[in-house]
mmCIF file of N, CA and C in Angstrom:
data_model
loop_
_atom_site.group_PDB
_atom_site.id
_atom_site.type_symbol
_atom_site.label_atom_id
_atom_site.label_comp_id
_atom_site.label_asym_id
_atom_site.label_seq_id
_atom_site.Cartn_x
_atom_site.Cartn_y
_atom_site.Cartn_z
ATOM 1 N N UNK A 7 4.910 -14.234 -7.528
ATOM 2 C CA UNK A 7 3.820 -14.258 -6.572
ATOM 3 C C UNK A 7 3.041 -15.548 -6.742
ATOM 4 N N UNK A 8 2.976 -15.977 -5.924
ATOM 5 C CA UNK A 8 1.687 -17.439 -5.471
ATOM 6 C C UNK A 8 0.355 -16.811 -6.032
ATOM 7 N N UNK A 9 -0.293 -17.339 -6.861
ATOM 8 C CA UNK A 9 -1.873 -17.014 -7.110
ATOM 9 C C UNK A 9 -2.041 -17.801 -6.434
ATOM 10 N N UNK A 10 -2.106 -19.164 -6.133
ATOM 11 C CA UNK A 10 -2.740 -19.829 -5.187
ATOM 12 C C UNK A 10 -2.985 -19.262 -3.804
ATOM 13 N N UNK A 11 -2.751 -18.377 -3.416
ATOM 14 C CA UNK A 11 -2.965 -17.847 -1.587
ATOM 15 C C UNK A 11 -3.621 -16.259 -1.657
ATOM 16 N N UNK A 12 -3.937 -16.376 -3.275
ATOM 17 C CA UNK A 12 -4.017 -14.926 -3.161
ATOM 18 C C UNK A 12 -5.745 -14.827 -2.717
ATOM 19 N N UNK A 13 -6.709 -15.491 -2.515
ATOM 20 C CA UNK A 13 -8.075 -15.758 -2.080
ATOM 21 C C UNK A 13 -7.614 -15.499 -0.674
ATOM 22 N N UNK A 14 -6.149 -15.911 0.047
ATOM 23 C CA UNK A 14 -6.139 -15.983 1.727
ATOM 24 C C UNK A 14 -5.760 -14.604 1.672
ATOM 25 N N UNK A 15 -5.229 -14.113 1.011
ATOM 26 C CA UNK A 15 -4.279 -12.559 1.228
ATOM 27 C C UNK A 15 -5.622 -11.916 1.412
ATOM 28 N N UNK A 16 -6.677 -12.173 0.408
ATOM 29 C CA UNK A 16 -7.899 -11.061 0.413
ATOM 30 C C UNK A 16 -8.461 -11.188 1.376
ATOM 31 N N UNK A 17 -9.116 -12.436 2.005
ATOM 32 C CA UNK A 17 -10.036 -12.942 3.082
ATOM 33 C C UNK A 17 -9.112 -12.021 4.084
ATOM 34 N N UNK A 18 -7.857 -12.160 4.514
ATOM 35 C CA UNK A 18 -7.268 -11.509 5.684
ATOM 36 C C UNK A 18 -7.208 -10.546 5.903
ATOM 37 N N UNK A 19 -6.792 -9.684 3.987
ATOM 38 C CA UNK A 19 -6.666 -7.757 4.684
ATOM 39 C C UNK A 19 -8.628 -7.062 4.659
ATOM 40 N N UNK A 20 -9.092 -8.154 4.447
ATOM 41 C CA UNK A 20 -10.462 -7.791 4.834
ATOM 42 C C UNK A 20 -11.140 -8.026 5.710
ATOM 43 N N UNK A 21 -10.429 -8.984 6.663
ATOM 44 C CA UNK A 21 -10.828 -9.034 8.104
ATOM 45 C C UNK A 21 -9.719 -8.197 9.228
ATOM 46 N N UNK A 22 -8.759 -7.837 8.531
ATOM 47 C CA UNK A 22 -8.010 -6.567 8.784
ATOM 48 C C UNK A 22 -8.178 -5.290 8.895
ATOM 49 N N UNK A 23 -8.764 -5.124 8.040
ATOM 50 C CA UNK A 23 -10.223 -4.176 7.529
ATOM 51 C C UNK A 23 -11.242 -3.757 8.842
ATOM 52 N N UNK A 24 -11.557 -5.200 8.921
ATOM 53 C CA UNK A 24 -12.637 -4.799 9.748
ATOM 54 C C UNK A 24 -12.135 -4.627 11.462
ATOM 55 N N UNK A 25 -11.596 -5.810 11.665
ATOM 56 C CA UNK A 25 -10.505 -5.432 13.328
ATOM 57 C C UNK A 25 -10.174 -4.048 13.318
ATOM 58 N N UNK A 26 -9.724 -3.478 12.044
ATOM 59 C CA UNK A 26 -9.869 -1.664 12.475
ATOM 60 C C UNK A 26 -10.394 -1.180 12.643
ATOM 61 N N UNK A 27 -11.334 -1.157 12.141
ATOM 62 C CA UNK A 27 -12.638 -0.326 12.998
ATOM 63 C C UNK A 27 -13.343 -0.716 14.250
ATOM 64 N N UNK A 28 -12.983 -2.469 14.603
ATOM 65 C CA UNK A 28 -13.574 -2.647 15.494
ATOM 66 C C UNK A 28 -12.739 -1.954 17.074
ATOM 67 N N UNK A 29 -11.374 -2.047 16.946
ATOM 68 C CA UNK A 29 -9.961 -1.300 17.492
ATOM 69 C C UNK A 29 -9.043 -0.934 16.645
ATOM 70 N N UNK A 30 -8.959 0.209 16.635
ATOM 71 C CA UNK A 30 -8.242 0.778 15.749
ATOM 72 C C UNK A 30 -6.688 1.513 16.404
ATOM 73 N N UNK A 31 -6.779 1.173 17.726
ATOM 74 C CA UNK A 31 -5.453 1.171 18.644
ATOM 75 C C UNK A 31 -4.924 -0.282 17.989
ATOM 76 N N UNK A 32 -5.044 -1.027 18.138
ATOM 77 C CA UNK A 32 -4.502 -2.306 17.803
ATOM 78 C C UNK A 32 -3.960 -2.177 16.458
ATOM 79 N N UNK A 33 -5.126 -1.967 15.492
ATOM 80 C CA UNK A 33 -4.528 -1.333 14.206
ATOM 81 C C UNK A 33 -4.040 -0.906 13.955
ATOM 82 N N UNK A 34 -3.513 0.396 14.719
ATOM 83 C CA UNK A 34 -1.897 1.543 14.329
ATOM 84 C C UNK A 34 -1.065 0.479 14.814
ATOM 85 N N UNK A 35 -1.164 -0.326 15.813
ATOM 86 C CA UNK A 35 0.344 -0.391 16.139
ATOM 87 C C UNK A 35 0.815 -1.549 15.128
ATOM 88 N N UNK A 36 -0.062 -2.106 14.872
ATOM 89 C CA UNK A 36 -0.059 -3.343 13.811
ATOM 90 C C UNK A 36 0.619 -2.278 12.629
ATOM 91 N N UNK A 37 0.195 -1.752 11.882
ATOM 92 C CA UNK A 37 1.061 -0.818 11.038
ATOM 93 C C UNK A 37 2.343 0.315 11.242
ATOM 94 N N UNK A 38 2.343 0.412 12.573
ATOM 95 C CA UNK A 38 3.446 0.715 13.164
ATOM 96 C C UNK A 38 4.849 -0.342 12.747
ATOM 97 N N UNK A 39 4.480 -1.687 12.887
ATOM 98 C CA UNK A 39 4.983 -2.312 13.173
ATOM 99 C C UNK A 39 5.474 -3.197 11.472
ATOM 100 N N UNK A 40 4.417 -2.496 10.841
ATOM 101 C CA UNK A 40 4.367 -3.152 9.608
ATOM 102 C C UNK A 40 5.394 -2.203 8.767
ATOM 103 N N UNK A 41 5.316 -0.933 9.032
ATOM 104 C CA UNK A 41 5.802 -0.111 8.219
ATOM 105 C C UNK A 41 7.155 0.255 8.313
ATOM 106 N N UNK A 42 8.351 -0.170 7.475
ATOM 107 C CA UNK A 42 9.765 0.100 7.545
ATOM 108 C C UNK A 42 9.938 1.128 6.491
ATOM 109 N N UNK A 43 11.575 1.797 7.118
ATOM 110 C CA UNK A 43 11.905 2.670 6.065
ATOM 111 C C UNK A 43 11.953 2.013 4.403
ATOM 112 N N UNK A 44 11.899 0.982 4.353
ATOM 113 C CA UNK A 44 12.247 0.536 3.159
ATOM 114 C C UNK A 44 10.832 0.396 2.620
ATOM 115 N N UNK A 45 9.911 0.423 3.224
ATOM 116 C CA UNK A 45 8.556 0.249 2.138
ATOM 117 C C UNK A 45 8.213 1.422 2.165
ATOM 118 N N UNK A 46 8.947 2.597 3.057
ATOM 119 C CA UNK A 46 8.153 3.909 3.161
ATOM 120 C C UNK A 46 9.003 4.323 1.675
ATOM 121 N N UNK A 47 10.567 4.105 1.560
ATOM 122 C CA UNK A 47 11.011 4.526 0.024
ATOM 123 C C UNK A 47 10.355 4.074 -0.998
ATOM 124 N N UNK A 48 10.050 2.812 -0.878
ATOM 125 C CA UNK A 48 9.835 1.547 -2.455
ATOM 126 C C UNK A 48 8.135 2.487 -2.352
ATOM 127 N N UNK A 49 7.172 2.884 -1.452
ATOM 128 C CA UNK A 49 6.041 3.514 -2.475
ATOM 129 C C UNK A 49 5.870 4.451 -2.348
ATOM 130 N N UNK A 50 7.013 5.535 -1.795
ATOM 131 C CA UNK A 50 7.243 6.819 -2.171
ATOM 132 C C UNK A 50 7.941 7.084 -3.512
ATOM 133 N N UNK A 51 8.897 6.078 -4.166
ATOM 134 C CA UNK A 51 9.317 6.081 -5.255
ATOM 135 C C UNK A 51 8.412 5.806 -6.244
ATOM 136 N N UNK A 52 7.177 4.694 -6.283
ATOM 137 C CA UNK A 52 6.710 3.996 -7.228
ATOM 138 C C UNK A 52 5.630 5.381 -7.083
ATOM 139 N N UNK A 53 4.978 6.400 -6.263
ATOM 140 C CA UNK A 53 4.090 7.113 -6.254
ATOM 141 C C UNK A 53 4.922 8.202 -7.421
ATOM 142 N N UNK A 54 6.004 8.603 -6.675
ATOM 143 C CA UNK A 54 6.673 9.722 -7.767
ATOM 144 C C UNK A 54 6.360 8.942 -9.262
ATOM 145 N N UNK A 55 7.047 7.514 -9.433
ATOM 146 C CA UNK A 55 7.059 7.135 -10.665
ATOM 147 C C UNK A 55 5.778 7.475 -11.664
ATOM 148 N N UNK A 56 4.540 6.629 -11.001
ATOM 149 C CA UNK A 56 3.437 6.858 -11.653
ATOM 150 C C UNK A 56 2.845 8.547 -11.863
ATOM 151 N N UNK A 57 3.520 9.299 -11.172
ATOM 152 C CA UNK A 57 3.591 10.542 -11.318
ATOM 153 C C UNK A 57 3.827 11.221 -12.772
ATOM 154 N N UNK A 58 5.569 10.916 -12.817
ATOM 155 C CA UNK A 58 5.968 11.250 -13.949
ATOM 156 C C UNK A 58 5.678 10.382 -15.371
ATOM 157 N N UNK A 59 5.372 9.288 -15.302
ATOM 158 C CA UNK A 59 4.945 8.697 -16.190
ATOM 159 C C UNK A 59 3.265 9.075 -16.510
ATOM 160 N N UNK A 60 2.343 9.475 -15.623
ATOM 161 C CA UNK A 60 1.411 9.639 -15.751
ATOM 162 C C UNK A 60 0.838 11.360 -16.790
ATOM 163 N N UNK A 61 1.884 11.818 -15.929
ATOM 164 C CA UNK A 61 2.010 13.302 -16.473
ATOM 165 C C UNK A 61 1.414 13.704 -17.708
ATOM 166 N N UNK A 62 2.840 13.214 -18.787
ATOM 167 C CA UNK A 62 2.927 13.198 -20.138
ATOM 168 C C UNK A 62 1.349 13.208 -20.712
ATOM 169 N N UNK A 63 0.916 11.880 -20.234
ATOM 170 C CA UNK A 63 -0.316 11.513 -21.012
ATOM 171 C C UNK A 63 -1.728 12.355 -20.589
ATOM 172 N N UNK A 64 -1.377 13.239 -19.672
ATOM 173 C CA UNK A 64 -2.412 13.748 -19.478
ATOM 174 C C UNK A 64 -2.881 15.208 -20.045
ATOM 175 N N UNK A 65 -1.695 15.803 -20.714
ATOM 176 C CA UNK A 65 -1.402 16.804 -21.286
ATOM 177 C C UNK A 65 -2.282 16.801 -22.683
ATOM 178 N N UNK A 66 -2.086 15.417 -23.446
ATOM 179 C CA UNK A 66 -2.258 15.233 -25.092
ATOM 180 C C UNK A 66 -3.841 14.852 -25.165
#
């Protein structure tokens, strides 16, 4: 990952942020559009993960 752009990544999903609430039709489709089966697996997997890894430690 670039640290250098990571100040632009923030400035943007926070004016992203806000365009949603200002239209938030625009906003679904923008995430409509954003969202593939493949990122719907990669953080449905990483959610299970932190799941089972989380588990354990919460027991002791």
């Amino acid at each position: 990952m670039n640290f250098g752009k990571l100040g632009d990544l923030a400035v943007g999903t926070a004016g992203d942020a806000a365009g949603s609430v200002v239209d938030p039709k625009a906003a679904l489709g923008r995430l409509r559009s954003a969202v593939t089966p493949r990122t719907v697996v990669t953080l449905t997997a990483g959610l299970l993960l932190g799941y089972l890894v989380a588990r354990p430690r919460r027991r002791s």
